[in-house]
mmCIF file of C-alpha atoms in Angstrom:
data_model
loop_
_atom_site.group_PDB
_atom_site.id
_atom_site.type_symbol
_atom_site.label_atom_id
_atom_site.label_comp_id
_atom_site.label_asym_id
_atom_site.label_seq_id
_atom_site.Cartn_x
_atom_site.Cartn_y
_atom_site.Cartn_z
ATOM 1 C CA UNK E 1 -23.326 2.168 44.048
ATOM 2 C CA UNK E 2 -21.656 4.953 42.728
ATOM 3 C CA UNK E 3 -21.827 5.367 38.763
ATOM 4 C CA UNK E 4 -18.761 7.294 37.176
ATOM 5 C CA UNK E 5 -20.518 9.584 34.525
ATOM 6 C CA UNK E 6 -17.360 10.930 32.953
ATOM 7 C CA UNK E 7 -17.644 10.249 28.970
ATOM 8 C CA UNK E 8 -14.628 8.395 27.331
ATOM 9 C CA UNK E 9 -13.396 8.892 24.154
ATOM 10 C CA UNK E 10 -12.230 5.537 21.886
ATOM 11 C CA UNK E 11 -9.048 5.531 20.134
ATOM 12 C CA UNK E 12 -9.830 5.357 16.866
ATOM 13 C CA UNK E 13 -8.696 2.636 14.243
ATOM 14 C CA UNK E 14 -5.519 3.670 12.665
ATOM 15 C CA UNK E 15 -4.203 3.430 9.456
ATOM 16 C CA UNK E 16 -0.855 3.876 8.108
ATOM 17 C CA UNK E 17 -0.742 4.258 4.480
ATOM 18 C CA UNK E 18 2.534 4.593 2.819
ATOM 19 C CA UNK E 19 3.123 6.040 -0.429
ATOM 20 C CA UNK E 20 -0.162 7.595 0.212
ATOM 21 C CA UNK E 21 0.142 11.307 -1.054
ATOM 22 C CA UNK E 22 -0.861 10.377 -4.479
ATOM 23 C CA UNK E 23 -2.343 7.255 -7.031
ATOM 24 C CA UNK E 24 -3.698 4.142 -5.673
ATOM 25 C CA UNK E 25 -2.244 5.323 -1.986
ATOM 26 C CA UNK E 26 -4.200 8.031 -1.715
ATOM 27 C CA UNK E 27 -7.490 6.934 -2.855
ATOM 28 C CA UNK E 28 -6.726 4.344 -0.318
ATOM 29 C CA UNK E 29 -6.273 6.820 2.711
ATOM 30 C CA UNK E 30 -9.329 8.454 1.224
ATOM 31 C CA UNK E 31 -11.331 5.870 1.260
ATOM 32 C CA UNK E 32 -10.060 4.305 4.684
ATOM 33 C CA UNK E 33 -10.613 7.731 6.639
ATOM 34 C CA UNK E 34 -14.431 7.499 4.652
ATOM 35 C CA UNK E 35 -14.437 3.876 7.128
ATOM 36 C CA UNK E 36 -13.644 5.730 10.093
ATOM 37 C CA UNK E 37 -9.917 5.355 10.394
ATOM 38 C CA UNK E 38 -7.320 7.959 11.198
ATOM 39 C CA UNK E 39 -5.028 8.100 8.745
ATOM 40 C CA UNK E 40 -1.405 8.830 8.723
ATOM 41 C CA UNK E 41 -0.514 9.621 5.006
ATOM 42 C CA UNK E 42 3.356 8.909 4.145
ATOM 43 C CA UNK E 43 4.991 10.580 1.757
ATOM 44 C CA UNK E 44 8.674 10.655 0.404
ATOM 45 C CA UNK E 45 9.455 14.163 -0.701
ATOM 46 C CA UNK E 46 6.076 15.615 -2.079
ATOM 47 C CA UNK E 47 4.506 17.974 1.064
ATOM 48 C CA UNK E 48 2.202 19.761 -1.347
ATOM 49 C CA UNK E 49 0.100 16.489 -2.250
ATOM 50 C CA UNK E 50 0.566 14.759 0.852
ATOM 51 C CA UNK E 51 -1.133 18.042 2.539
ATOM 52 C CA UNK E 52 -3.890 17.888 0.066
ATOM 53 C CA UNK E 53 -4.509 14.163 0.520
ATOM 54 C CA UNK E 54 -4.660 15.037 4.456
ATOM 55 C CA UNK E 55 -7.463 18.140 3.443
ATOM 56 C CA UNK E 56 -9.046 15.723 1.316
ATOM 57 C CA UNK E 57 -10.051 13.839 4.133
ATOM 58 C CA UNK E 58 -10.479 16.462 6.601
ATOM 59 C CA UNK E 59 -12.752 17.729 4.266
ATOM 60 C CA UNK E 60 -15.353 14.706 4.193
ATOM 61 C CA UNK E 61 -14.961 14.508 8.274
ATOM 62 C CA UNK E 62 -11.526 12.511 8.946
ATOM 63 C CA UNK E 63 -9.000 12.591 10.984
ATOM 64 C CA UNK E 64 -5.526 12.516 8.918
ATOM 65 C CA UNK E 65 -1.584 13.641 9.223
ATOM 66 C CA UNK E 66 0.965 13.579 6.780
ATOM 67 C CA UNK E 67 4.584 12.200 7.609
ATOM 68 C CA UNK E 68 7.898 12.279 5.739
ATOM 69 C CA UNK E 69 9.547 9.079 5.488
ATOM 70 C CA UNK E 70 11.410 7.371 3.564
ATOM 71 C CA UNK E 71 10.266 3.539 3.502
ATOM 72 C CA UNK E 72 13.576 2.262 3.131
ATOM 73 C CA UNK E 73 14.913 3.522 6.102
ATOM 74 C CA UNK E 74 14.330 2.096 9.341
ATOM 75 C CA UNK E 75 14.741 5.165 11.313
ATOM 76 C CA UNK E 76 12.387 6.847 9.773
ATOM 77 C CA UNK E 77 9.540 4.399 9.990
ATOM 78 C CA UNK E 78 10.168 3.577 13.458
ATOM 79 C CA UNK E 79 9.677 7.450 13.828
ATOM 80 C CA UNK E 80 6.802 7.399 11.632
ATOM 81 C CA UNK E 81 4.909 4.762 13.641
ATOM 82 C CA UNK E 82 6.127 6.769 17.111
ATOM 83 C CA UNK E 83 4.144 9.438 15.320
ATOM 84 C CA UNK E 84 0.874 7.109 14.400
ATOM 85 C CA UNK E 85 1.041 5.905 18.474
ATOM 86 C CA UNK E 86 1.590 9.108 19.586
ATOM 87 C CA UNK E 87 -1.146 11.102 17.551
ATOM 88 C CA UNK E 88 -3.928 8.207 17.229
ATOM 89 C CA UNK E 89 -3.194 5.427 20.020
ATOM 90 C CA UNK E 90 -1.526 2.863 18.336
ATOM 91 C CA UNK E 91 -1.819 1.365 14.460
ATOM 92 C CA UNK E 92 -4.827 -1.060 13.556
ATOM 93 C CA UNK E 93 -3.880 -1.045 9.493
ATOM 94 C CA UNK E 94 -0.700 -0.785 7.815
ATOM 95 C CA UNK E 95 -0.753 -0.650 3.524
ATOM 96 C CA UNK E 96 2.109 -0.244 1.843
ATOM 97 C CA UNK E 97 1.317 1.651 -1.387
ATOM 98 C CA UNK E 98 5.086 3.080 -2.175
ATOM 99 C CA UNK E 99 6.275 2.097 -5.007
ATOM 100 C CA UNK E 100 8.856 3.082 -7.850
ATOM 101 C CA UNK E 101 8.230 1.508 -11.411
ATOM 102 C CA UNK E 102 11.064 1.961 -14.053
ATOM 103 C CA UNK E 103 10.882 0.051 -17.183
ATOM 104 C CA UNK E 104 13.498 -0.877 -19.521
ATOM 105 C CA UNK E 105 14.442 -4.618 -21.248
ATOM 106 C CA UNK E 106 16.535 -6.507 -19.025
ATOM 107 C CA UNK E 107 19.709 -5.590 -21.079
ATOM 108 C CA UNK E 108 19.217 -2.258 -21.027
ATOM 109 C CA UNK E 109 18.575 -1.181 -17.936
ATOM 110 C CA UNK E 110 21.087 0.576 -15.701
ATOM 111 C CA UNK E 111 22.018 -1.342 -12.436
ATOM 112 C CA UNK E 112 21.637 2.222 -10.623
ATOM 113 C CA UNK E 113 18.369 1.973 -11.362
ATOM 114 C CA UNK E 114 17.999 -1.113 -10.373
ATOM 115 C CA UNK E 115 19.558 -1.082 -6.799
ATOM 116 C CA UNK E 116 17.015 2.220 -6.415
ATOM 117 C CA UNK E 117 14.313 0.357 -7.385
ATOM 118 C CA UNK E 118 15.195 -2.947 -5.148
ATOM 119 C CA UNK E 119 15.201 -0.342 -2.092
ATOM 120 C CA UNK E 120 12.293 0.906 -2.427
ATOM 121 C CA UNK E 121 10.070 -2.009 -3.434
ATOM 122 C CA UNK E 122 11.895 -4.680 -1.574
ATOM 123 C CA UNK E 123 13.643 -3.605 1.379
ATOM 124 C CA UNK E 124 10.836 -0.643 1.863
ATOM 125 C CA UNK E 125 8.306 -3.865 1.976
ATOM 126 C CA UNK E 126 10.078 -5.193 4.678
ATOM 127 C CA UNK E 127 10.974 -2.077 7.121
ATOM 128 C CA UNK E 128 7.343 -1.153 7.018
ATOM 129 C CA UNK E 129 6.187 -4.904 7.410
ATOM 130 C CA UNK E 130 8.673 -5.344 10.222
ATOM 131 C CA UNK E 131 7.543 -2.584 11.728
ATOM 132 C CA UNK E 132 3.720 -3.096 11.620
ATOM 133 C CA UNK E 133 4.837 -6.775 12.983
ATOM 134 C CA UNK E 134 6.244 -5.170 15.861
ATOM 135 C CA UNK E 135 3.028 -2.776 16.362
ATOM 136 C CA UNK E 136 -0.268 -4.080 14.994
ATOM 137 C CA UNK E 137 -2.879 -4.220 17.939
ATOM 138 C CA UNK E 138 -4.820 -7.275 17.511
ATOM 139 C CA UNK E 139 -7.506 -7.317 14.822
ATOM 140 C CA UNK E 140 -5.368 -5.705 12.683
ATOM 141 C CA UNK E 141 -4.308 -5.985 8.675
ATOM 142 C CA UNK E 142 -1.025 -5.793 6.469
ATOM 143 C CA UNK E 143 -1.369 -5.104 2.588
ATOM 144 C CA UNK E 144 0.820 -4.961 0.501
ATOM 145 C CA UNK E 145 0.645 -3.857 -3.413
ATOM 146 C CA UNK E 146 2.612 -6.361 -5.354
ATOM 147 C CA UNK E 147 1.388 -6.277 -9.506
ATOM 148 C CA UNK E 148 -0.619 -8.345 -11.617
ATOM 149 C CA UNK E 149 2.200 -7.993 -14.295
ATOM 150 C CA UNK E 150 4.244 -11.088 -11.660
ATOM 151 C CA UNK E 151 2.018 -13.135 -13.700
ATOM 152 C CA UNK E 152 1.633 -11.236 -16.946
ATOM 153 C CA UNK E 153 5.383 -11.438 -18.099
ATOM 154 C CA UNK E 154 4.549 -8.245 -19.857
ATOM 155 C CA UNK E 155 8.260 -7.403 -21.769
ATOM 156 C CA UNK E 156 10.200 -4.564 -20.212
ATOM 157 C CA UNK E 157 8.960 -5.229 -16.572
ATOM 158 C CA UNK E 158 11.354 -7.713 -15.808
ATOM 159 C CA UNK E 159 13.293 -5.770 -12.686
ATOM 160 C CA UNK E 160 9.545 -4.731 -11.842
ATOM 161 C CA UNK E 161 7.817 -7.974 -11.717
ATOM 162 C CA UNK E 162 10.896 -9.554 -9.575
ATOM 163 C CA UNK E 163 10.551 -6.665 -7.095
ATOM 164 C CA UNK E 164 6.598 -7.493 -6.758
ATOM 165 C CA UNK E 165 7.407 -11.402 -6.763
ATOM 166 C CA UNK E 166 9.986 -10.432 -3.953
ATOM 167 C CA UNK E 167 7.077 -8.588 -2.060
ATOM 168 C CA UNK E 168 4.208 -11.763 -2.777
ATOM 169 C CA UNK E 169 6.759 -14.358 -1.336
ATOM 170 C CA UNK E 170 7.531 -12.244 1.894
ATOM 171 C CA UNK E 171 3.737 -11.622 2.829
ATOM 172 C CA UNK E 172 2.977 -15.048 2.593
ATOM 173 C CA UNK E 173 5.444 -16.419 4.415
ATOM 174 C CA UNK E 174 4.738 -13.343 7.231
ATOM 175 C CA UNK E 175 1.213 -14.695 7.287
ATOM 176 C CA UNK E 176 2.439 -17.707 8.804
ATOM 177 C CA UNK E 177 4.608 -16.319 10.748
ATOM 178 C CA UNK E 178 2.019 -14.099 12.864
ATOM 179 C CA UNK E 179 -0.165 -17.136 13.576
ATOM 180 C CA UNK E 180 -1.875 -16.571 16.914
ATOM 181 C CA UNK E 181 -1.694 -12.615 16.509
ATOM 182 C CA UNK E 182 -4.902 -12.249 14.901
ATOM 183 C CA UNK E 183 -3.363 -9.619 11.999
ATOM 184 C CA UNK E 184 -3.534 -10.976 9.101
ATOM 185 C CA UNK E 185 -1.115 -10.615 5.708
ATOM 186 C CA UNK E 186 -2.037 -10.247 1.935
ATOM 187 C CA UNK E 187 -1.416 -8.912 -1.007
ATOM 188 C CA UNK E 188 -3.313 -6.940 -3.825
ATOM 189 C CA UNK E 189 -1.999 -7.161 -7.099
ATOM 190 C CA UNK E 190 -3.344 -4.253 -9.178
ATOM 191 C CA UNK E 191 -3.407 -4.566 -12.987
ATOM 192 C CA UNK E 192 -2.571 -1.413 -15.378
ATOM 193 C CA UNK E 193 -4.733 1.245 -13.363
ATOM 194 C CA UNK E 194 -4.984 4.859 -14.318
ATOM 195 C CA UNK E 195 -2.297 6.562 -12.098
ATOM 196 C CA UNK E 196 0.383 9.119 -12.904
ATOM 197 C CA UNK E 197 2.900 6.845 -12.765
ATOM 198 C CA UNK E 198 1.067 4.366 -15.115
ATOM 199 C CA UNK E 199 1.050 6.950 -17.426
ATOM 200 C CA UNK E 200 4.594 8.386 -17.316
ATOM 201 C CA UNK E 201 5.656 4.814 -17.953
ATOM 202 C CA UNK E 202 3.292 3.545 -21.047
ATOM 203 C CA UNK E 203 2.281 5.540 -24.340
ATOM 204 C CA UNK E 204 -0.447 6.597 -25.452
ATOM 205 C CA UNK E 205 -0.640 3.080 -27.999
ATOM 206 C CA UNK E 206 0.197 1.108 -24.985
ATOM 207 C CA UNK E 207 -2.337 2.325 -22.886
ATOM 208 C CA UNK E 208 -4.727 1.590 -25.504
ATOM 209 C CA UNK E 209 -3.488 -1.796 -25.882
ATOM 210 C CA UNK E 210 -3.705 -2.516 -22.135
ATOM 211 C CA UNK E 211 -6.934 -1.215 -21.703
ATOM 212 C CA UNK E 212 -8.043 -4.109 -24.067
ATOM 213 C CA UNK E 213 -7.052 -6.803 -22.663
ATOM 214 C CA UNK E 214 -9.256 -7.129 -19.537
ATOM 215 C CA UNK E 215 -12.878 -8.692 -20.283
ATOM 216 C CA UNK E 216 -14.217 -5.390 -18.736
ATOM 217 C CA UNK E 217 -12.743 -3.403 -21.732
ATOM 218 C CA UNK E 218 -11.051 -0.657 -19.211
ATOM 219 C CA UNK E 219 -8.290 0.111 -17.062
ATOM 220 C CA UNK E 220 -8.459 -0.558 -13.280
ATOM 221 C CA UNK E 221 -8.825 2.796 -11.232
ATOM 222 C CA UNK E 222 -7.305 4.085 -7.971
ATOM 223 C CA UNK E 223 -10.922 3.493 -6.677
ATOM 224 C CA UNK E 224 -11.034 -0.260 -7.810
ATOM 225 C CA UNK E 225 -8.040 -0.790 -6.088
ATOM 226 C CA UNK E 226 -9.190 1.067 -2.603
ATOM 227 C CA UNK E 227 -12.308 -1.043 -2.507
ATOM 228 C CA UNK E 228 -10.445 -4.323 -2.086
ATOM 229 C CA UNK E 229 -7.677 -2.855 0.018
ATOM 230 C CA UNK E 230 -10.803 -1.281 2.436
ATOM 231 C CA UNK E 231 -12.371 -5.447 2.529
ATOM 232 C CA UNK E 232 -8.970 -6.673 3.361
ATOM 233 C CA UNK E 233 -8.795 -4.091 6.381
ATOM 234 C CA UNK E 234 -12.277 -3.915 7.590
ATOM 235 C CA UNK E 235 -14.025 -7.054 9.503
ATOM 236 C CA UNK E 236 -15.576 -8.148 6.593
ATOM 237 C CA UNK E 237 -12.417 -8.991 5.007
ATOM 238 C CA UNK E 238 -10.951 -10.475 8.105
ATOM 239 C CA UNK E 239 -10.953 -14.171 7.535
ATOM 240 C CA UNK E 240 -8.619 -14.000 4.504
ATOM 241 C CA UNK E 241 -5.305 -14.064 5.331
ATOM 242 C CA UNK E 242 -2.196 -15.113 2.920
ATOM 243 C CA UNK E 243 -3.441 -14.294 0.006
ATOM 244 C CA UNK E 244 -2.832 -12.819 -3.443
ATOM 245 C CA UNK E 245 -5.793 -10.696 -4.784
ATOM 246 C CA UNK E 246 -5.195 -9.900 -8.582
ATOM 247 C CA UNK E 247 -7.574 -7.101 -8.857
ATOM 248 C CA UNK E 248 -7.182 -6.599 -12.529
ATOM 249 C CA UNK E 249 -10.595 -6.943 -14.556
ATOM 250 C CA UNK E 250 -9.667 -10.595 -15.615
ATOM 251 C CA UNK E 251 -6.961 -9.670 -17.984
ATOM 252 C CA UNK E 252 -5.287 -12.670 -18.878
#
């Protein structure tokens, strides 16, 4: 009997995290890589913190790559999962972190703006979810980020909150639709959480004001938000499927 000695080499879990150069996406690739996946960070235009998100984890022992895409356009994430197969083996996670967040009342907010945000929230939900459909190895996870402001109602988040209802109704209805593939679909719904674009988008009296509100007395962190999206993708997390986590601190 003749034993064959030569070592092999597993393909690691993969994880494709767009949006991921900065905020809640790149605590998330962080904090993914710190599980043992590679992780391919997506960006849309900013190299310099995509590159430092990929050091970040190279730096604590990952494997990462950063790739240009936009999520809207189905080109480019075709490409940008070529690149995931390619590099790593295949995809194992996909979380879709991209996200734009203007604010304005209803009747004052300019229809430009609008159709920019509905691309990028909505239809970028869907290329990257249609793609991970078409690629997810078995065992595998879609998350998407919708917001806990859906069920807030908080004024001037009105074009927001119907992009993130847009994105709730489309994962659950996906979850059905992959039965038998073993992936499974949900959603985290972050509530205000300390990121740049929180910031750019709230005062300084607003942030105290939302900060409040939660029992907890703070505001969620990128960090709060990675932890649930890492349970979702790991086995742990495996047997919930379809679901909307509000990871907000109990602010009601």
């Amino acid at each position: 009997m003749s034993i064959d000695a030569t070592p092999t080499t597993p393909t690691p879990r993969t994880a494709v995290v767009t949006g991921g150069s900065r905020g809640i996406g790149r605590r998330v690739a962080t904090r993914l890589a710190a599980d043992g996946y590679a992780v391919v960070v997506n960006y849309a235009s900013n190299s310099t913190e995509a590159e430092a998100a990929v050091r970040e984890v190279e730096a604590a022992g990952g494997q990462a790559i950063a790739v240009r895409a936009d999520v809207a356009d189905e080109n480019a994430i075709s490409a940008l999962f070529d690149t995931a197969e390619q590099t790593y083996g295949g995809v194992d996670v996909v979380v879709n972190a991209a996200g734009r967040m203007p604010l304005a009342p209803l009747a004052d907010l300019d229809l430009d703006v609008l159709d920019a945000l509905y691309r990028t929230n909505i239809r970028g939900t869907f290329v990257v979810n249609q793609q991970a459909v078409r690629r997810l190895r078995p065992g595998g996870a879609i998350i998407n980020l919708s917001s806990s402001v859906v069920g807030l109602a908080f004024p001037g988040y009105s074009a927001y909150a119907a992009t993130k209802g847009a994105v709730e109704a489309m994962t659950l209805v996906l979850a059905r639709e992959l039965r038998g593939r073993d992936v499974t679909v949900n959603v985290v719904a972050p509530g205000p959480t300390v990121t740049d674009l929180f910031l750019q988008a709230n005062d300084e009296k607003r942030v105290a004001q939302l900060a409040a509100q939660p029992p907890l007395e703070r505001l969620g962190t990128p960090s709060d938000i990675a932890e649930v999206v890492a349970f979702l993708a790991g086995p742990a997390g495996h047997w919930v499927n379809g679901q909307v986590l509000r990871a907000n601190g109990g602010i009601i």
